[in-house]
Coordinates of C-alpha atoms in Angstrom, one line a residue:
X1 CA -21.7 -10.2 -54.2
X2 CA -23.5 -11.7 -56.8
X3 CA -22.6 -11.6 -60.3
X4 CA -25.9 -9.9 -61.5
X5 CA -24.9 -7.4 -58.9
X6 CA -21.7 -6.3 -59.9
X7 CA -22.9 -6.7 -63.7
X8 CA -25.5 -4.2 -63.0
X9 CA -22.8 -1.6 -61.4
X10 CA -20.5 -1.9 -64.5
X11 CA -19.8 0.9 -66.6
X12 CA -21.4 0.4 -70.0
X13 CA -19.8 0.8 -72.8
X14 CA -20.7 3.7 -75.6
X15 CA -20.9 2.8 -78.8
X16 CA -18.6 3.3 -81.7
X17 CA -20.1 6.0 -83.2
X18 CA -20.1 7.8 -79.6
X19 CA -16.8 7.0 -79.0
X20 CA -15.9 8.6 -82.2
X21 CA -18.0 11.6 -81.8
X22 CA -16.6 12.0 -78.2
X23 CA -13.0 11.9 -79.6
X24 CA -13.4 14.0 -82.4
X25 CA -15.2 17.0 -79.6
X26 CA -11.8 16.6 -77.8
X27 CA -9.6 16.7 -80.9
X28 CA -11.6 19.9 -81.9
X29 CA -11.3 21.4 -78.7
X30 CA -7.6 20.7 -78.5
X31 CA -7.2 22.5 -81.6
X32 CA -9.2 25.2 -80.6
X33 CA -6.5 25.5 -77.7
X34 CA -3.6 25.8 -80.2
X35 CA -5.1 27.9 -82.2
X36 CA -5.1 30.3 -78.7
X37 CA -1.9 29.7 -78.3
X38 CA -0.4 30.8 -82.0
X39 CA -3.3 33.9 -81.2
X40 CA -1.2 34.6 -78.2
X41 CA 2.3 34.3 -79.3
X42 CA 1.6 36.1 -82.4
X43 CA -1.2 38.7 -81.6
X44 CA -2.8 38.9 -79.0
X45 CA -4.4 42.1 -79.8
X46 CA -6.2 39.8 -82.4
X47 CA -9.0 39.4 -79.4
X48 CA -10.3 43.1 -79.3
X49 CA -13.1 42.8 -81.3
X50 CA -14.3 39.6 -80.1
X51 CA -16.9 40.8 -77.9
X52 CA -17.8 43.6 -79.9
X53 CA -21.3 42.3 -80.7
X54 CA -21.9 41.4 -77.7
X55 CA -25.8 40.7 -76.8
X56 CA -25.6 41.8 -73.9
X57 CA -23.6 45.6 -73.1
X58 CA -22.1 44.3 -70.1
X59 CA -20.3 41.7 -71.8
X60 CA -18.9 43.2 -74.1
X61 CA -17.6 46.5 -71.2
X62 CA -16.4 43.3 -68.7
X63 CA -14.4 41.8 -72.0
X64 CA -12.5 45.0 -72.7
X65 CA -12.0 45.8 -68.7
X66 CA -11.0 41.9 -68.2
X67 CA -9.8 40.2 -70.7
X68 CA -8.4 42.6 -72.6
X69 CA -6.0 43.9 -69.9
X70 CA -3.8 41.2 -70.2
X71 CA -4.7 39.4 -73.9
X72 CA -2.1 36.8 -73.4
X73 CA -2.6 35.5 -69.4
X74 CA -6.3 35.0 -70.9
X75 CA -5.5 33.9 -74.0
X76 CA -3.6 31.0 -72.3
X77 CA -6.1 30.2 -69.5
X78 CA -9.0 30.1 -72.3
X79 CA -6.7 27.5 -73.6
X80 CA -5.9 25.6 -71.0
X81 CA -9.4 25.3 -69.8
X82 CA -10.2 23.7 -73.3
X83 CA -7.3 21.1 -73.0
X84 CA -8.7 20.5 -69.4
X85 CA -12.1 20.1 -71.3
X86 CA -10.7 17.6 -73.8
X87 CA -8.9 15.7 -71.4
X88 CA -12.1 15.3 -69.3
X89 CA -13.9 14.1 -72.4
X90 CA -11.4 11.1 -72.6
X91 CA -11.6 10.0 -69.3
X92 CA -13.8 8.1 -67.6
X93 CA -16.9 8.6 -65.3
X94 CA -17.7 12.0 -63.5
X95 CA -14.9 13.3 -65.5
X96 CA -16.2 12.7 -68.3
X97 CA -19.8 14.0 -67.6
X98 CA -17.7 17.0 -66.3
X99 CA -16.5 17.8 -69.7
X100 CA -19.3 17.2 -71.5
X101 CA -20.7 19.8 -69.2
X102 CA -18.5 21.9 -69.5
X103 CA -18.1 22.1 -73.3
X104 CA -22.3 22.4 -73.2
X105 CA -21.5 25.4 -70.5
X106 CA -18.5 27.2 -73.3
X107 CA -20.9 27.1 -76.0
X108 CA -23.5 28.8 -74.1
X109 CA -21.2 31.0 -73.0
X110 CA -20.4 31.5 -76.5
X111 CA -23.4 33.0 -77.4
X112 CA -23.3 35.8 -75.2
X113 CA -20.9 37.3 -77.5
X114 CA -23.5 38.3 -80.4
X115 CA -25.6 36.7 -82.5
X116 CA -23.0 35.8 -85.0
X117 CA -21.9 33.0 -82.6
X118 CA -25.1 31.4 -82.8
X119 CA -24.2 30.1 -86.0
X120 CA -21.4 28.5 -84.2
X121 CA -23.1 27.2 -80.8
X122 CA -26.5 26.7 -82.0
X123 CA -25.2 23.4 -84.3
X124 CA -22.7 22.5 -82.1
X125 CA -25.0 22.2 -79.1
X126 CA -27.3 20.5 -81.6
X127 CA -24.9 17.7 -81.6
X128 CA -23.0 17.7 -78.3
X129 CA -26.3 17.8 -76.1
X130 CA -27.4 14.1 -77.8
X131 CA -23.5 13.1 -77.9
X132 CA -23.2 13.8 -74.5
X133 CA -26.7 11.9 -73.8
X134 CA -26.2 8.5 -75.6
X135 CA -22.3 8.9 -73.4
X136 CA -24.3 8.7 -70.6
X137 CA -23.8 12.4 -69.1
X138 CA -27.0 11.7 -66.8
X139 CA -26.4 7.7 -66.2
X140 CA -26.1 7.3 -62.5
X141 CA -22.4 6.6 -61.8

């Protein structure tokens, strides 16, 4: 192999201020998923009126029907799956790009919930979507 050749399959490396902005997404995120679990050990009922806005009727029926059977199971796997979000953020490669994604994805979902969280999502995607771009989530692995 020659050594342009393995140059030119090298990971490159992000800059600082991408490295930064990737870390602080997965310290928010990881925070987020504490703040579920105090919600959960303390009160979980805390969650009932989260879909009340909903935009769309459905979502708001399927939160009540769903996740408002068991408050604390969700609670926990809504946390979970931000840890495993964060996590993915600080790795490497298609793990990465599957973080990125899926933070993109939980905002999006976010907004589903009523236009209050719009205020919330539409920023953060504002900033994530060209974090996630200058990270490389569409460089060819």
């Amino acid at each position: 192999m020659r050594v342009r050749d393995a140059l030119s399959t090298a990971p490159l490396a992000s800059p600082p201020i991408v490295v930064a902005g990737r870390t602080t997404l997965a310290a928010l995120y990881i925070a987020s998923a504490g703040v579920h679990c105090v919600l959960v050990a303390t009160n979980p009922e805390s969650y009932r009126q989260f879909a009340d806005r909903a935009v769309i009727p459905f979502v708001e029926t399927a939160w009540h029907d769903v996740f408002m059977s068991d408050p604390e199971a969700w609670g926990l796997t809504v946390a979970l799956v931000e840890v495993l979000l964060a996590s993915a953020l600080l790795m490497g490669g298609g793990l990465r790009r599957l973080g990125y994604a899926g933070v993109i994805a939980f905002n999006l979902a976010l907004t589903l919930f009523g236009w209050g969280f719009w205020l919330w999502s539409a920023p953060a995607l504002l900033l994530i979507v060209p974090l996630a771009l200058a990270d490389g989530l569409l460089r060819h692995p």
